[in-house]
mmCIF file of C-alpha atoms and ligand atoms in Angstrom:
data_model
loop_
_atom_site.group_PDB
_atom_site.id
_atom_site.type_symbol
_atom_site.label_atom_id
_atom_site.label_comp_id
_atom_site.label_asym_id
_atom_site.label_seq_id
_atom_site.Cartn_x
_atom_site.Cartn_y
_atom_site.Cartn_z
ATOM 1 C CA MET A 1 12.568 110.047 20.747
ATOM 2 C CA SER A 2 12.227 113.744 21.489
ATOM 3 C CA LYS A 3 13.985 116.229 19.188
ATOM 4 C CA ASP A 4 16.584 117.320 21.742
ATOM 5 C CA GLU A 5 17.632 113.775 22.645
ATOM 6 C CA ARG A 6 20.633 112.782 20.534
ATOM 7 C CA SER A 7 20.395 109.461 18.696
ATOM 8 C CA PRO A 8 22.867 106.871 20.018
ATOM 9 C CA LEU A 9 23.840 106.199 16.395
ATOM 10 C CA ALA A 10 24.229 109.830 15.304
ATOM 11 C CA GLY A 11 27.351 110.202 13.177
ATOM 12 C CA ARG A 12 28.501 106.650 13.912
ATOM 13 C CA HIS A 13 29.673 103.899 11.569
ATOM 14 C CA VAL A 14 27.448 100.812 11.424
ATOM 15 C CA LEU A 15 29.890 97.993 10.775
ATOM 16 C CA SER A 16 28.731 95.055 12.853
ATOM 17 C CA VAL A 17 25.740 93.814 14.805
ATOM 18 C CA GLY A 18 28.101 93.717 17.792
ATOM 19 C CA GLN A 19 27.338 97.430 18.201
ATOM 20 C CA PHE A 20 23.700 96.710 19.079
ATOM 21 C CA ASP A 21 22.165 95.735 22.382
ATOM 22 C CA ARG A 22 18.523 95.050 23.168
ATOM 23 C CA GLU A 23 17.851 98.644 24.073
ATOM 24 C CA LEU A 24 19.287 100.029 20.854
ATOM 25 C CA LEU A 25 17.409 97.402 18.847
ATOM 26 C CA GLY A 26 14.238 98.548 20.566
ATOM 27 C CA THR A 27 15.007 102.130 19.478
ATOM 28 C CA VAL A 28 15.577 101.052 15.850
ATOM 29 C CA PHE A 29 12.413 98.932 15.790
ATOM 30 C CA GLY A 30 10.301 101.665 17.375
ATOM 31 C CA ARG A 31 11.530 104.069 14.733
ATOM 32 C CA ALA A 32 10.857 101.503 11.981
ATOM 33 C CA ARG A 33 7.250 101.245 13.172
ATOM 34 C CA GLU A 34 6.955 105.028 12.985
ATOM 35 C CA MET A 35 8.274 104.792 9.426
ATOM 36 C CA ARG A 36 5.683 102.164 8.575
ATOM 37 C CA ARG A 37 2.862 104.389 9.834
ATOM 38 C CA MET A 38 4.238 107.363 7.936
ATOM 39 C CA VAL A 39 4.749 105.470 4.665
ATOM 40 C CA GLU A 40 1.312 103.913 4.889
ATOM 41 C CA SER A 41 -0.437 107.178 5.650
ATOM 42 C CA VAL A 42 1.417 109.806 3.600
ATOM 43 C CA GLY A 43 4.121 107.932 1.667
ATOM 44 C CA GLY A 44 7.116 109.553 3.364
ATOM 45 C CA GLY A 45 8.527 112.659 5.001
ATOM 46 C CA ARG A 46 11.266 115.314 4.869
ATOM 47 C CA ALA A 47 13.494 114.264 7.789
ATOM 48 C CA LEU A 48 16.550 113.855 5.538
ATOM 49 C CA ALA A 49 15.701 116.612 3.049
ATOM 50 C CA ASP A 50 19.153 118.171 3.147
ATOM 51 C CA ARG A 51 21.097 114.904 3.247
ATOM 52 C CA VAL A 52 23.048 113.008 0.588
ATOM 53 C CA LEU A 53 23.940 109.322 0.800
ATOM 54 C CA THR A 54 26.404 107.423 -1.390
ATOM 55 C CA CYS A 55 25.628 103.776 -2.161
ATOM 56 C CA LEU A 56 28.952 102.197 -3.150
ATOM 57 C CA PHE A 57 28.565 98.570 -4.224
ATOM 58 C CA TYR A 58 31.526 96.415 -5.254
ATOM 59 C CA GLU A 59 29.266 93.336 -5.395
ATOM 60 C CA PRO A 60 25.857 92.772 -6.998
ATOM 61 C CA SER A 61 22.761 93.847 -5.082
ATOM 62 C CA THR A 62 19.064 94.308 -5.733
ATOM 63 C CA ARG A 63 17.327 94.698 -2.371
ATOM 64 C CA THR A 64 20.018 96.300 -0.225
ATOM 65 C CA SER A 65 20.965 98.994 -2.741
ATOM 66 C CA SER A 66 17.442 99.815 -3.889
ATOM 67 C CA SER A 67 15.975 99.788 -0.387
ATOM 68 C CA PHE A 68 18.592 102.285 0.820
ATOM 69 C CA LEU A 69 17.745 104.371 -2.218
ATOM 70 C CA ALA A 70 14.014 104.127 -1.575
ATOM 71 C CA ALA A 71 14.589 104.868 2.120
ATOM 72 C CA MET A 72 16.458 108.104 1.339
ATOM 73 C CA GLN A 73 13.932 109.163 -1.272
ATOM 74 C CA ARG A 74 10.975 108.565 1.025
ATOM 75 C CA LEU A 75 12.663 110.783 3.610
ATOM 76 C CA GLY A 76 13.368 113.566 1.122
ATOM 77 C CA GLY A 77 17.105 112.824 0.798
ATOM 78 C CA ARG A 78 19.256 112.154 -2.255
ATOM 79 C CA VAL A 79 21.554 109.340 -3.309
ATOM 80 C CA ILE A 80 24.749 109.007 -5.323
ATOM 81 C CA PRO A 81 24.486 105.410 -6.586
ATOM 82 C CA ILE A 82 27.728 103.697 -7.630
ATOM 83 C CA ASN A 83 26.839 100.152 -8.580
ATOM 84 C CA GLY A 84 29.157 99.316 -11.431
ATOM 85 C CA VAL A 85 32.473 100.083 -9.748
ATOM 86 C CA GLN A 86 34.204 99.128 -13.003
ATOM 87 C CA PHE A 87 32.853 102.421 -14.374
ATOM 88 C CA SER A 88 34.254 104.466 -11.490
ATOM 89 C CA SER A 89 37.907 105.245 -10.735
ATOM 90 C CA VAL A 90 38.081 101.883 -8.934
ATOM 91 C CA GLY A 91 38.388 100.473 -12.464
ATOM 92 C CA LYS A 92 41.526 102.632 -12.848
ATOM 93 C CA GLY A 93 43.014 101.069 -9.711
ATOM 94 C CA GLU A 94 41.943 103.602 -7.095
ATOM 95 C CA SER A 95 42.223 102.288 -3.538
ATOM 96 C CA LEU A 96 39.237 101.900 -1.213
ATOM 97 C CA PRO A 97 40.611 104.500 1.247
ATOM 98 C CA ASP A 98 40.949 107.094 -1.533
ATOM 99 C CA THR A 99 37.501 106.280 -2.908
ATOM 100 C CA VAL A 100 35.742 106.735 0.441
ATOM 101 C CA ARG A 101 37.773 109.843 1.289
ATOM 102 C CA THR A 102 36.555 111.316 -1.984
ATOM 103 C CA LEU A 103 32.908 110.272 -1.684
ATOM 104 C CA GLY A 104 32.867 111.519 1.905
ATOM 105 C CA GLN A 105 33.436 115.038 0.545
ATOM 106 C CA TYR A 106 30.139 114.871 -1.329
ATOM 107 C CA SER A 107 27.878 112.909 0.942
ATOM 108 C CA ASP A 108 26.833 112.594 4.590
ATOM 109 C CA ALA A 109 27.206 108.793 4.805
ATOM 110 C CA ILE A 110 28.385 105.909 2.623
ATOM 111 C CA VAL A 111 26.645 102.551 2.326
ATOM 112 C CA LEU A 112 29.359 100.100 1.303
ATOM 113 C CA ARG A 113 29.271 96.527 0.025
ATOM 114 C CA HIS A 114 32.588 94.844 -0.659
ATOM 115 C CA PRO A 115 33.670 91.252 -1.413
ATOM 116 C CA GLU A 116 36.392 91.221 1.269
ATOM 117 C CA GLU A 117 35.673 90.620 4.930
ATOM 118 C CA GLY A 118 37.023 93.570 6.908
ATOM 119 C CA ALA A 119 36.992 96.006 3.961
ATOM 120 C CA VAL A 120 34.257 98.101 5.574
ATOM 121 C CA ALA A 121 36.344 98.436 8.746
ATOM 122 C CA LEU A 122 39.269 99.643 6.646
ATOM 123 C CA ALA A 123 36.999 102.111 4.841
ATOM 124 C CA ALA A 124 35.734 103.380 8.203
ATOM 125 C CA GLU A 125 39.301 104.251 9.232
ATOM 126 C CA TYR A 126 39.601 106.665 6.321
ATOM 127 C CA SER A 127 36.080 107.898 5.728
ATOM 128 C CA PRO A 128 35.194 111.372 6.987
ATOM 129 C CA VAL A 129 31.519 110.314 7.188
ATOM 130 C CA PRO A 130 29.731 107.243 8.643
ATOM 131 C CA ILE A 131 30.154 103.969 6.769
ATOM 132 C CA ILE A 132 27.198 101.579 6.809
ATOM 133 C CA ASN A 133 28.151 97.973 6.133
ATOM 134 C CA ALA A 134 25.947 96.549 3.380
ATOM 135 C CA GLY A 135 27.785 93.207 3.345
ATOM 136 C CA ASP A 136 31.526 92.555 3.588
ATOM 137 C CA GLY A 137 32.285 89.281 1.856
ATOM 138 C CA VAL A 138 31.516 86.341 4.111
ATOM 139 C CA GLY A 139 31.723 88.576 7.174
ATOM 140 C CA GLU A 140 28.578 90.435 8.178
ATOM 141 C CA HIS A 141 25.455 92.048 6.811
ATOM 142 C CA PRO A 142 24.218 94.011 9.818
ATOM 143 C CA THR A 143 21.329 95.913 8.213
ATOM 144 C CA GLN A 144 19.927 92.624 6.877
ATOM 145 C CA ALA A 145 20.079 91.177 10.393
ATOM 146 C CA LEU A 146 18.245 94.205 11.766
ATOM 147 C CA LEU A 147 15.435 93.739 9.265
ATOM 148 C CA ASP A 148 15.385 89.985 9.842
ATOM 149 C CA LEU A 149 15.053 90.404 13.581
ATOM 150 C CA PHE A 150 12.431 93.121 13.138
ATOM 151 C CA THR A 151 10.477 90.786 10.843
ATOM 152 C CA ILE A 152 10.496 87.986 13.418
ATOM 153 C CA GLN A 153 9.322 90.403 16.108
ATOM 154 C CA GLU A 154 6.543 91.800 13.919
ATOM 155 C CA GLU A 155 5.388 88.421 12.600
ATOM 156 C CA LEU A 156 5.413 86.510 15.864
ATOM 157 C CA GLY A 157 5.156 89.314 18.431
ATOM 158 C CA GLN A 158 8.168 88.082 20.408
ATOM 159 C CA LEU A 159 11.811 87.090 20.227
ATOM 160 C CA ASP A 160 12.436 85.434 23.585
ATOM 161 C CA GLY A 161 11.300 81.834 23.746
ATOM 162 C CA LEU A 162 11.467 81.088 20.006
ATOM 163 C CA THR A 163 13.157 78.262 18.127
ATOM 164 C CA VAL A 164 14.950 79.536 15.027
ATOM 165 C CA ALA A 165 16.180 77.078 12.397
ATOM 166 C CA MET A 166 18.631 78.276 9.748
ATOM 167 C CA VAL A 167 19.228 76.127 6.716
ATOM 168 C CA GLY A 168 21.627 76.179 3.772
ATOM 169 C CA ASP A 169 24.987 77.847 3.471
ATOM 170 C CA LEU A 170 25.838 78.679 7.048
ATOM 171 C CA ARG A 171 29.538 78.921 6.335
ATOM 172 C CA TYR A 172 29.564 81.663 3.706
ATOM 173 C CA GLY A 173 26.150 83.208 4.387
ATOM 174 C CA ARG A 174 26.879 86.543 6.006
ATOM 175 C CA THR A 175 23.202 87.130 6.792
ATOM 176 C CA VAL A 176 23.259 83.992 8.948
ATOM 177 C CA HIS A 177 26.387 85.200 10.726
ATOM 178 C CA SER A 178 24.881 88.560 11.621
ATOM 179 C CA LEU A 179 21.449 87.216 12.510
ATOM 180 C CA THR A 180 22.904 84.506 14.767
ATOM 181 C CA LYS A 181 24.878 87.107 16.699
ATOM 182 C CA LEU A 182 21.810 89.289 17.204
ATOM 183 C CA LEU A 183 19.629 86.346 18.233
ATOM 184 C CA LEU A 184 22.123 85.520 20.977
ATOM 185 C CA LEU A 185 20.879 88.646 22.764
ATOM 186 C CA TYR A 186 17.572 86.796 23.272
ATOM 187 C CA ASP A 187 16.516 83.597 24.944
ATOM 188 C CA VAL A 188 16.233 81.517 21.759
ATOM 189 C CA ARG A 189 16.934 77.953 20.689
ATOM 190 C CA LEU A 190 19.062 77.758 17.543
ATOM 191 C CA ARG A 191 19.015 74.933 15.007
ATOM 192 C CA PHE A 192 21.597 74.895 12.227
ATOM 193 C CA VAL A 193 20.976 72.705 9.181
ATOM 194 C CA SER A 194 23.697 72.413 6.548
ATOM 195 C CA PRO A 195 25.962 69.995 4.706
ATOM 196 C CA ASP A 196 29.162 69.252 6.618
ATOM 197 C CA THR A 197 31.271 71.501 4.431
ATOM 198 C CA LEU A 198 28.957 74.478 4.959
ATOM 199 C CA ARG A 199 28.623 74.408 8.746
ATOM 200 C CA LEU A 200 28.458 77.566 10.797
ATOM 201 C CA PRO A 201 32.002 78.923 11.447
ATOM 202 C CA MET A 202 33.530 77.520 14.620
ATOM 203 C CA ALA A 203 33.996 80.951 16.254
ATOM 204 C CA LEU A 204 30.289 81.620 15.952
ATOM 205 C CA ARG A 205 29.353 78.190 17.298
ATOM 206 C CA ASN A 206 31.596 78.864 20.283
ATOM 207 C CA GLN A 207 30.011 82.254 20.801
ATOM 208 C CA ALA A 208 26.542 80.682 20.766
ATOM 209 C CA GLU A 209 27.608 78.029 23.252
ATOM 210 C CA ALA A 210 29.261 80.582 25.521
ATOM 211 C CA ALA A 211 25.990 82.525 25.552
ATOM 212 C CA GLY A 212 24.368 79.411 27.011
ATOM 213 C CA ARG A 213 21.811 78.958 24.247
ATOM 214 C CA SER A 214 20.345 75.609 23.214
ATOM 215 C CA ILE A 215 22.074 74.749 19.941
ATOM 216 C CA ARG A 216 21.797 71.821 17.602
ATOM 217 C CA GLU A 217 23.521 71.138 14.295
ATOM 218 C CA THR A 218 22.194 68.601 11.824
ATOM 219 C CA HIS A 219 22.181 67.688 8.139
ATOM 220 C CA ASP A 220 18.533 66.795 8.229
ATOM 221 C CA LEU A 221 15.965 69.537 7.817
ATOM 222 C CA SER A 222 13.030 67.279 8.674
ATOM 223 C CA GLU A 223 14.551 66.786 12.154
ATOM 224 C CA VAL A 224 13.988 70.423 13.095
ATOM 225 C CA VAL A 225 11.079 71.622 11.000
ATOM 226 C CA ARG A 226 8.428 70.594 13.549
ATOM 227 C CA GLU A 227 9.856 72.626 16.389
ATOM 228 C CA ALA A 228 10.779 75.726 14.374
ATOM 229 C CA ASP A 229 8.991 79.024 14.943
ATOM 230 C CA VAL A 230 11.207 80.551 12.285
ATOM 231 C CA LEU A 231 12.645 78.708 9.308
ATOM 232 C CA TYR A 232 15.354 80.892 7.772
ATOM 233 C CA ALA A 233 16.371 79.480 4.395
ATOM 234 C CA THR A 234 19.480 80.629 2.555
ATOM 235 C CA ARG A 235 21.035 80.287 -0.879
ATOM 236 C CA ILE A 236 24.257 78.352 -1.358
ATOM 237 C CA GLN A 237 26.685 81.222 -1.972
ATOM 238 C CA ARG A 238 28.020 80.089 -5.334
ATOM 239 C CA GLU A 239 30.318 83.108 -5.710
ATOM 240 C CA ARG A 240 32.312 82.071 -2.596
ATOM 241 C CA PHE A 241 33.379 78.687 -4.030
ATOM 242 C CA SER A 242 36.735 78.536 -5.767
ATOM 243 C CA ASP A 243 35.715 75.586 -7.937
ATOM 244 C CA THR A 244 32.412 74.701 -9.556
ATOM 245 C CA ALA A 245 32.690 71.018 -8.636
ATOM 246 C CA ALA A 246 32.616 71.826 -4.912
ATOM 247 C CA TYR A 247 29.548 74.002 -5.445
ATOM 248 C CA GLU A 248 27.777 71.347 -7.513
ATOM 249 C CA GLN A 249 28.357 68.845 -4.723
ATOM 250 C CA VAL A 250 26.379 70.826 -2.184
ATOM 251 C CA ARG A 251 23.732 72.580 -4.265
ATOM 252 C CA GLY A 252 20.139 71.447 -4.221
ATOM 253 C CA GLN A 253 20.409 69.496 -0.968
ATOM 254 C CA TYR A 254 17.568 71.310 0.761
ATOM 255 C CA LEU A 255 14.172 72.330 -0.464
ATOM 256 C CA VAL A 256 11.589 74.252 1.480
ATOM 257 C CA ASP A 257 8.285 73.349 -0.167
ATOM 258 C CA LEU A 258 4.682 72.741 0.849
ATOM 259 C CA LEU A 259 5.358 69.081 1.520
ATOM 260 C CA LEU A 260 7.988 70.019 4.114
ATOM 261 C CA LEU A 261 5.746 72.710 5.589
ATOM 262 C CA ARG A 262 3.028 70.142 6.253
ATOM 263 C CA GLN A 263 5.182 69.064 9.175
ATOM 264 C CA ALA A 264 5.690 72.622 10.437
ATOM 265 C CA LYS A 265 3.667 74.551 13.010
ATOM 266 C CA GLU A 266 0.665 76.456 11.773
ATOM 267 C CA ARG A 267 1.986 79.592 13.416
ATOM 268 C CA MET A 268 5.552 79.922 12.197
ATOM 269 C CA VAL A 269 7.340 81.979 9.553
ATOM 270 C CA VAL A 270 9.434 81.095 6.557
ATOM 271 C CA MET A 271 12.084 83.714 5.859
ATOM 272 C CA HIS A 272 14.815 84.137 3.256
ATOM 273 C CA PRO A 273 17.202 87.055 2.706
ATOM 274 C CA LEU A 274 16.788 86.529 -1.063
ATOM 275 C CA PRO A 275 17.706 86.048 -3.842
ATOM 276 C CA ARG A 276 16.469 82.445 -3.876
ATOM 277 C CA VAL A 277 17.775 79.973 -6.396
ATOM 278 C CA ASP A 278 16.405 76.462 -5.951
ATOM 279 C CA GLU A 279 16.059 76.097 -2.158
ATOM 280 C CA LEU A 280 12.636 77.722 -1.711
ATOM 281 C CA ALA A 281 9.781 76.566 -3.948
ATOM 282 C CA PRO A 282 7.576 79.312 -5.461
ATOM 283 C CA GLU A 283 4.522 77.273 -4.373
ATOM 284 C CA VAL A 284 5.292 78.400 -0.795
ATOM 285 C CA ASP A 285 4.718 82.075 -1.734
ATOM 286 C CA THR A 286 0.962 81.888 -1.210
ATOM 287 C CA ASP A 287 1.222 80.125 2.160
ATOM 288 C CA PRO A 288 0.460 82.667 4.922
ATOM 289 C CA ARG A 289 3.644 81.555 6.682
ATOM 290 C CA ALA A 290 5.791 82.853 3.799
ATOM 291 C CA ALA A 291 7.149 86.110 5.215
ATOM 292 C CA TYR A 292 9.949 86.849 2.752
ATOM 293 C CA PHE A 293 8.268 89.611 0.775
ATOM 294 C CA ARG A 294 7.044 91.258 3.973
ATOM 295 C CA GLN A 295 10.674 90.901 5.076
ATOM 296 C CA VAL A 296 11.702 92.836 1.934
ATOM 297 C CA ARG A 297 9.264 95.634 2.815
ATOM 298 C CA ASN A 298 10.614 95.718 6.359
ATOM 299 C CA GLY A 299 14.069 96.177 4.840
ATOM 300 C CA MET A 300 13.110 99.598 3.551
ATOM 301 C CA LEU A 301 11.434 100.601 6.832
ATOM 302 C CA VAL A 302 14.367 99.482 8.985
ATOM 303 C CA ARG A 303 16.823 101.274 6.698
ATOM 304 C CA MET A 304 14.699 104.433 6.888
ATOM 305 C CA ALA A 305 14.859 104.125 10.668
ATOM 306 C CA LEU A 306 18.602 103.547 10.674
ATOM 307 C CA LEU A 307 19.277 106.470 8.333
ATOM 308 C CA THR A 308 17.282 108.858 10.509
ATOM 309 C CA LEU A 309 19.254 107.656 13.527
ATOM 310 C CA VAL A 310 22.672 107.961 11.841
ATOM 311 C CA LEU A 311 22.010 111.131 9.821
ATOM 312 C CA GLY A 312 19.186 112.877 11.623
ATOM 313 C CA GLN A 313 18.767 114.214 15.144
HETATM 314 N N1 LIG B 1 21.316 89.180 -0.324
HETATM 315 C C1 LIG B 1 22.009 88.509 0.746
HETATM 316 C C2 LIG B 1 23.438 88.970 0.820
HETATM 317 O O1 LIG B 1 23.826 89.898 0.138
HETATM 318 C C3 LIG B 1 21.867 87.024 0.680
HETATM 319 C C4 LIG B 1 22.437 86.346 -0.532
HETATM 320 O O2 LIG B 1 23.047 86.997 -1.392
HETATM 321 O O3 LIG B 1 22.265 85.122 -0.617
HETATM 322 O O4 LIG B 1 24.201 88.419 1.584
#
């Protein structure tokens, strides 16, 4: 993008993948590739040298928070990290609107993770600076979906024409919700593998059907593994269950291991938003199809791209 052309995301909140179309995704991915070349050749740049980002996390995070931090640092920017909200004024009962109104006085954007669906939209109403959704409860995780889609594109060289199988907790897994919505922009076949109680939310199933995509739901992973170009495994979201018994009933039902992958295509990718618990065997890590740590790396590059588009020119 030339310097005088304004970014379509400049100064805007990033709350949902619904804001992205194929063209905008192409812009983000092109920028992420530029970031890759820059990081690999000189480590980083100064595009955000005068910018400050707040990372406000009301839920645990390793990759999302540290990759936003790394992204800012590699672009010369600075970060106010607030990870233990119990140590901030939130612990004194401060409301989310007051917290973001305050942090917006110090920083140029706020990356926000919150346990309640819709909290980021509320924050956006009050924040004087862009809010970037880093996960709102069981709702969405748009920046994860951007990096997931980018990973598929980079690994397989295409998005149209693929069969994507998602397995695990499709009900509470916000990464699945966001990725499914983005994939509907492409000509893909979607396979959803979960226990009955953890099926994809009805609204999303309807959306996928309305988009005219080939969809199949099953309990049986071995039914879809052969046709999958992408196998996207997810953790059962323990923290979303109100009682331990219900969690215990569904945990450990699926395992992606080398035995399962014997049935899979030679050219396919295994992805996972991480953290993994017991659904993805460590023995898979050395299989060339295991893309999840490359996916982690892409997370930083895509977030660098997004930050330059929201905060830069
Ligand atoms: N890290 C992802 C998320 O925050 C996936 C997970 O926690 O299972 O949604």
